Amino acid sequence: MSTYAIGDIQGCYAQLARMLERVAFDPSCDRLWLVGDLVNRGPDSLRVLRLLRELEGAADVVLGNHDLYLLMVAAGYKRRGSDDTLRQVLEAPDRDELLHWLARQPLLRLEGEHVLVHAGLLPGWTVAQAKALSDEVGAALAGPQARKFLLELAGNEPERWSDKLKGWDRLRVIVNACTRMRFCTADGRMALRAKGPPSQAPAGTLPWFRVPERLSRTHTVVCGHWSALGFHREPGLIALDSGCVWGGKLTALRIEDGAVFQVPG
């Protein structure tokens, strides 16, 4: 049995299929860990969703910002980007089944000494706290106010976590940290507009995983989201977004031995 963590797919079905062939993936005994951003900007989000739904039980998924954007658009969110490539999904005959499956995926999965999340964890969160907060978002996505939640989700405020936060603000901070964050201050204020490499950190910030004494350093975080960082490993971190949708590579890492596999975008 092997476990393969795979970076942001973003609708690049052909590259995902080649990766599964490359590693000789066997769903009867192997597992996939998908770090989110399954859809959007690439050409074939619909086939990606259908494949991963079929692999349920062998594929563990967490939600990325583009996956949540798809759910927002389906709920009636109108402010869409010019590079949105979600029409196939939204018009598919199995749209509702796929969206229901996607909305039931968590922001975070805890697998032994590994944490699977799309973007990162705020430095003041323990792994146990982050898991509990992910569960709050999951309950909102599955609850009677799911549509209202999705329509309230966009925005960068509040910029930092507080245990006193309630309602949509509380959920928005959790989602932004887990699916959008790259840089933050030592006390956890997120710089959500910054997208460059670590060398271009906004003044007073640093990559979230390099905040001294971050409480999640007890585990190895497996994430994606940051194509300008690229495939990167350091103690406590495996970052897998190597820009497949931008012509880079799709990266997979076998958890058991650290072997790396890549296919061109």
Short mmCIF file of C-alpha atoms in Angstrom, two decimals:
data_model
loop_
_atom_site.label_atom_id
_atom_site.label_comp_id
_atom_site.label_asym_id
_atom_site.label_seq_id
_atom_site.Cartn_x
_atom_site.Cartn_y
_atom_site.Cartn_z
CA MET A 1 0.00 0.00 0.00
CA SER A 2 1.26 3.46 -0.94
CA THR A 3 -0.06 6.94 -0.22
CA TYR A 4 0.47 9.61 -2.88
CA ALA A 5 0.00 13.28 -1.99
CA ILE A 6 -0.72 15.27 -5.15
CA GLY A 7 -0.54 19.01 -5.71
CA ASP A 8 -3.09 21.40 -7.20
CA ILE A 9 -4.80 19.83 -10.23
CA GLN A 10 -7.04 22.77 -11.25
CA GLY A 11 -8.88 20.92 -13.97
CA CYS A 12 -5.79 19.34 -15.56
CA TYR A 13 -7.30 15.90 -16.01
CA ALA A 14 -4.77 14.67 -18.58
CA GLN A 15 -1.87 15.34 -16.22
CA LEU A 16 -3.68 13.66 -13.33
CA ALA A 17 -4.37 10.58 -15.47
CA ARG A 18 -0.71 10.43 -16.50
CA MET A 19 0.36 10.75 -12.88
CA LEU A 20 -1.85 7.86 -11.80
CA GLU A 21 -0.38 5.77 -14.60
CA ARG A 22 3.14 6.87 -13.72
CA VAL A 23 2.84 5.68 -10.12
CA ALA A 24 0.80 2.60 -11.10
CA PHE A 25 -1.95 3.71 -8.73
CA ASP A 26 -4.12 0.82 -7.56
CA PRO A 27 -7.32 1.98 -5.80
CA SER A 28 -7.74 -1.42 -4.19
CA CYS A 29 -4.68 -0.86 -2.00
CA ASP A 30 -3.23 2.63 -2.59
CA ARG A 31 -4.50 6.02 -1.44
CA LEU A 32 -4.43 9.54 -2.83
CA TRP A 33 -4.18 12.70 -0.77
CA LEU A 34 -5.40 15.70 -2.79
CA VAL A 35 -4.42 19.11 -1.42
CA GLY A 36 -7.37 20.96 -2.94
CA ASP A 37 -7.96 23.18 -5.95
CA LEU A 38 -9.26 20.27 -7.95
CA VAL A 39 -11.01 22.63 -10.38
CA ASN A 40 -10.90 25.85 -12.37
CA ARG A 41 -8.55 27.52 -14.87
CA GLY A 42 -7.62 24.17 -16.41
CA PRO A 43 -9.61 22.62 -19.27
CA ASP A 44 -11.34 19.63 -17.70
CA SER A 45 -12.61 20.22 -14.17
CA LEU A 46 -15.64 18.03 -14.82
CA ARG A 47 -13.58 14.90 -15.56
CA VAL A 48 -11.39 15.55 -12.52
CA LEU A 49 -14.40 15.73 -10.22
CA ARG A 50 -16.00 12.64 -11.74
CA LEU A 51 -12.80 10.62 -11.40
CA LEU A 52 -12.15 11.57 -7.78
CA ARG A 53 -15.76 10.97 -6.81
CA GLU A 54 -15.50 7.50 -8.36
CA LEU A 55 -12.34 6.93 -6.32
CA GLU A 56 -14.07 7.81 -3.04
CA GLY A 57 -12.58 5.59 -0.38
CA ALA A 58 -9.20 5.61 -2.11
CA ALA A 59 -8.92 9.40 -2.52
CA ASP A 60 -8.92 11.83 0.42
CA VAL A 61 -9.66 15.41 -0.60
CA VAL A 62 -9.48 18.76 1.17
CA LEU A 63 -11.11 21.90 -0.18
CA GLY A 64 -9.09 24.64 -1.85
CA ASN A 65 -10.13 28.20 -2.64
CA HIS A 66 -11.06 27.30 -6.23
CA ASP A 67 -13.23 24.42 -5.05
CA LEU A 68 -15.07 26.78 -2.70
CA TYR A 69 -15.35 29.31 -5.52
CA LEU A 70 -17.16 26.67 -7.60
CA LEU A 71 -19.58 26.10 -4.72
CA MET A 72 -20.05 29.86 -4.36
CA VAL A 73 -20.83 30.29 -8.06
CA ALA A 74 -23.28 27.40 -7.96
CA ALA A 75 -24.98 29.05 -4.97
CA GLY A 76 -25.49 32.29 -6.93
CA TYR A 77 -22.30 34.28 -6.43
CA LYS A 78 -22.12 36.63 -9.42
CA ARG A 79 -18.65 38.19 -9.41
CA ARG A 80 -16.82 35.73 -11.64
CA GLY A 81 -13.29 35.98 -13.00
CA SER A 82 -12.39 36.12 -16.69
CA ASP A 83 -10.28 32.95 -16.28
CA ASP A 84 -13.16 30.94 -14.78
CA THR A 85 -13.46 27.58 -16.60
CA LEU A 86 -16.32 26.07 -14.63
CA ARG A 87 -19.08 26.07 -17.25
CA GLN A 88 -18.78 22.34 -17.96
CA VAL A 89 -19.33 21.49 -14.32
CA LEU A 90 -22.20 23.92 -13.86
CA GLU A 91 -24.03 22.57 -16.91
CA ALA A 92 -23.31 18.87 -16.36
CA PRO A 93 -26.24 16.47 -15.90
CA ASP A 94 -24.58 15.18 -12.71
CA ARG A 95 -23.82 18.68 -11.46
CA ASP A 96 -25.85 18.36 -8.25
CA GLU A 97 -24.30 15.05 -7.28
CA LEU A 98 -20.77 16.36 -7.88
CA LEU A 99 -21.39 19.58 -5.97
CA HIS A 100 -22.93 17.68 -3.06
CA TRP A 101 -19.88 15.41 -2.93
CA LEU A 102 -17.50 18.39 -3.12
CA ALA A 103 -19.30 20.31 -0.37
CA ARG A 104 -18.89 17.33 1.97
CA GLN A 105 -15.10 17.46 1.79
CA PRO A 106 -13.29 19.02 4.78
CA LEU A 107 -10.82 21.89 4.96
CA LEU A 108 -8.37 19.71 6.86
CA ARG A 109 -7.59 16.05 7.32
CA LEU A 110 -5.43 14.65 10.07
CA GLU A 111 -3.55 11.47 9.14
CA GLY A 112 -1.19 10.36 11.91
CA GLU A 113 1.70 12.79 11.96
CA HIS A 114 0.54 14.55 8.79
CA VAL A 115 -1.97 17.36 8.32
CA LEU A 116 -3.51 17.76 4.87
CA VAL A 117 -4.71 21.31 4.13
CA HIS A 118 -4.80 23.46 1.01
CA ALA A 119 -2.92 26.61 2.07
CA GLY A 120 -1.78 26.57 5.68
CA LEU A 121 -2.51 26.96 9.37
CA LEU A 122 -2.38 30.11 11.45
CA PRO A 123 0.63 30.05 13.78
CA GLY A 124 -1.47 30.25 16.94
CA TRP A 125 -3.53 27.16 16.08
CA THR A 126 -2.66 23.75 17.41
CA VAL A 127 -3.44 20.87 15.07
CA ALA A 128 -6.32 19.81 17.31
CA GLN A 129 -7.78 23.32 17.25
CA ALA A 130 -7.40 23.56 13.46
CA LYS A 131 -9.22 20.24 13.07
CA ALA A 132 -12.07 21.45 15.28
CA LEU A 133 -12.34 24.69 13.30
CA SER A 134 -12.36 22.75 10.02
CA ASP A 135 -15.24 20.74 11.42
CA GLU A 136 -17.15 23.97 12.10
CA VAL A 137 -16.85 24.92 8.43
CA GLY A 138 -17.86 21.43 7.38
CA ALA A 139 -21.00 21.69 9.51
CA ALA A 140 -21.84 25.03 7.88
CA LEU A 141 -21.41 23.61 4.38
CA ALA A 142 -23.69 20.69 5.23
CA GLY A 143 -26.21 22.72 7.20
CA PRO A 144 -29.46 24.52 6.37
CA GLN A 145 -27.69 27.87 5.87
CA ALA A 146 -25.05 26.53 3.49
CA ARG A 147 -26.11 28.81 0.62
CA LYS A 148 -26.08 31.89 2.86
CA PHE A 149 -22.63 30.90 4.13
CA LEU A 150 -21.27 30.57 0.59
CA LEU A 151 -22.66 33.97 -0.40
CA GLU A 152 -21.06 35.55 2.69
CA LEU A 153 -17.69 33.85 2.23
CA ALA A 154 -15.85 36.29 -0.05
CA GLY A 155 -13.62 38.91 1.55
CA ASN A 156 -10.36 39.43 3.44
CA GLU A 157 -11.80 40.58 6.75
CA PRO A 158 -11.17 39.90 9.56
CA GLU A 159 -7.44 39.59 8.91
CA ARG A 160 -6.64 37.65 12.07
CA TRP A 161 -8.13 34.98 14.28
CA SER A 162 -9.79 35.57 17.62
CA ASP A 163 -11.55 33.00 19.76
CA LYS A 164 -14.25 35.64 20.25
CA LEU A 165 -15.22 35.72 16.58
CA LYS A 166 -18.71 34.52 15.75
CA GLY A 167 -20.93 33.96 12.75
CA TRP A 168 -19.77 34.48 9.19
CA ASP A 169 -16.66 36.43 10.27
CA ARG A 170 -15.47 33.45 12.30
CA LEU A 171 -16.01 31.00 9.44
CA ARG A 172 -14.47 33.36 6.87
CA VAL A 173 -11.21 33.62 8.85
CA ILE A 174 -11.00 29.84 9.15
CA VAL A 175 -11.57 29.40 5.42
CA ASN A 176 -9.15 32.15 4.43
CA ALA A 177 -6.38 30.69 6.59
CA CYS A 178 -6.85 27.14 5.36
CA THR A 179 -7.38 27.93 1.67
CA ARG A 180 -5.81 31.32 0.84
CA MET A 181 -3.01 32.25 3.23
CA ARG A 182 0.63 32.44 2.19
CA PHE A 183 2.11 35.17 4.39
CA CYS A 184 1.22 36.34 7.88
CA THR A 185 2.73 38.26 10.76
CA ALA A 186 4.14 36.53 13.81
CA ASP A 187 0.89 37.20 15.65
CA GLY A 188 -1.23 35.78 12.83
CA ARG A 189 -2.44 38.74 10.76
CA MET A 190 -2.86 37.39 7.22
CA ALA A 191 -1.60 39.23 4.13
CA LEU A 192 -4.07 37.65 1.74
CA ARG A 193 -3.34 39.81 -1.30
CA ALA A 194 0.31 38.74 -1.48
CA LYS A 195 1.01 35.98 -4.02
CA GLY A 196 4.72 36.16 -4.78
CA PRO A 197 7.61 33.95 -3.65
CA PRO A 198 8.88 34.03 -0.06
CA SER A 199 11.51 36.58 -1.05
CA GLN A 200 8.69 39.06 -1.76
CA ALA A 201 7.04 38.83 1.64
CA PRO A 202 5.17 42.04 2.51
CA ALA A 203 6.81 44.14 5.20
CA GLY A 204 6.38 42.64 8.63
CA THR A 205 5.26 39.24 7.35
CA LEU A 206 6.85 35.91 6.58
CA PRO A 207 5.67 32.60 5.11
CA TRP A 208 3.15 31.12 7.54
CA PHE A 209 5.23 27.96 8.00
CA ARG A 210 8.29 29.95 9.09
CA VAL A 211 6.64 31.79 11.95
CA PRO A 212 8.77 30.93 15.00
CA GLU A 213 7.10 28.60 17.47
CA ARG A 214 3.98 28.01 15.35
CA LEU A 215 1.89 25.54 17.30
CA SER A 216 1.31 23.13 14.40
CA ARG A 217 5.01 22.29 14.14
CA THR A 218 4.18 19.05 15.99
CA HIS A 219 3.06 17.64 12.62
CA THR A 220 4.13 17.74 8.98
CA VAL A 221 1.75 19.91 6.98
CA VAL A 222 1.06 18.72 3.43
CA CYS A 223 -0.30 21.58 1.35
CA GLY A 224 -0.49 23.25 -2.06
CA HIS A 225 -1.85 26.65 -3.17
CA TRP A 226 1.48 28.48 -3.56
CA SER A 227 2.71 28.03 -7.13
CA ALA A 228 5.33 30.77 -6.68
CA LEU A 229 6.85 28.67 -3.90
CA GLY A 230 6.72 25.54 -6.05
CA PHE A 231 7.47 22.05 -4.82
CA HIS A 232 9.23 22.54 -1.52
CA ARG A 233 10.19 20.43 1.47
CA GLU A 234 11.56 21.47 4.82
CA PRO A 235 11.05 20.13 8.33
CA GLY A 236 7.34 20.15 9.07
CA LEU A 237 6.28 21.05 5.52
CA ILE A 238 5.60 19.40 2.17
CA ALA A 239 4.35 21.96 -0.39
CA LEU A 240 3.17 20.46 -3.67
CA ASP A 241 1.80 23.20 -5.94
CA SER A 242 4.28 23.27 -8.82
CA GLY A 243 2.06 25.26 -11.19
CA CYS A 244 0.67 22.53 -13.41
CA VAL A 245 -2.12 24.73 -14.76
CA TRP A 246 0.43 27.44 -15.63
CA GLY A 247 2.59 25.10 -17.69
CA GLY A 248 4.67 23.87 -14.77
CA LYS A 249 4.40 20.35 -13.40
CA LEU A 250 1.98 18.20 -11.46
CA THR A 251 3.83 16.84 -8.43
CA ALA A 252 3.13 13.77 -6.32
CA LEU A 253 5.03 12.62 -3.26
CA ARG A 254 4.84 9.12 -1.85
CA ILE A 255 4.40 9.56 1.88
CA GLU A 256 5.98 6.28 2.93
CA ASP A 257 9.45 6.97 1.48
CA GLY A 258 9.39 10.58 0.22
CA ALA A 259 9.79 9.61 -3.44
CA VAL A 260 8.78 12.42 -5.81
CA PHE A 261 7.01 12.04 -9.16
CA GLN A 262 6.29 14.79 -11.67
CA VAL A 263 4.55 15.09 -15.00
CA PRO A 264 4.71 18.22 -17.20
CA GLY A 265 1.76 20.57 -17.37
#
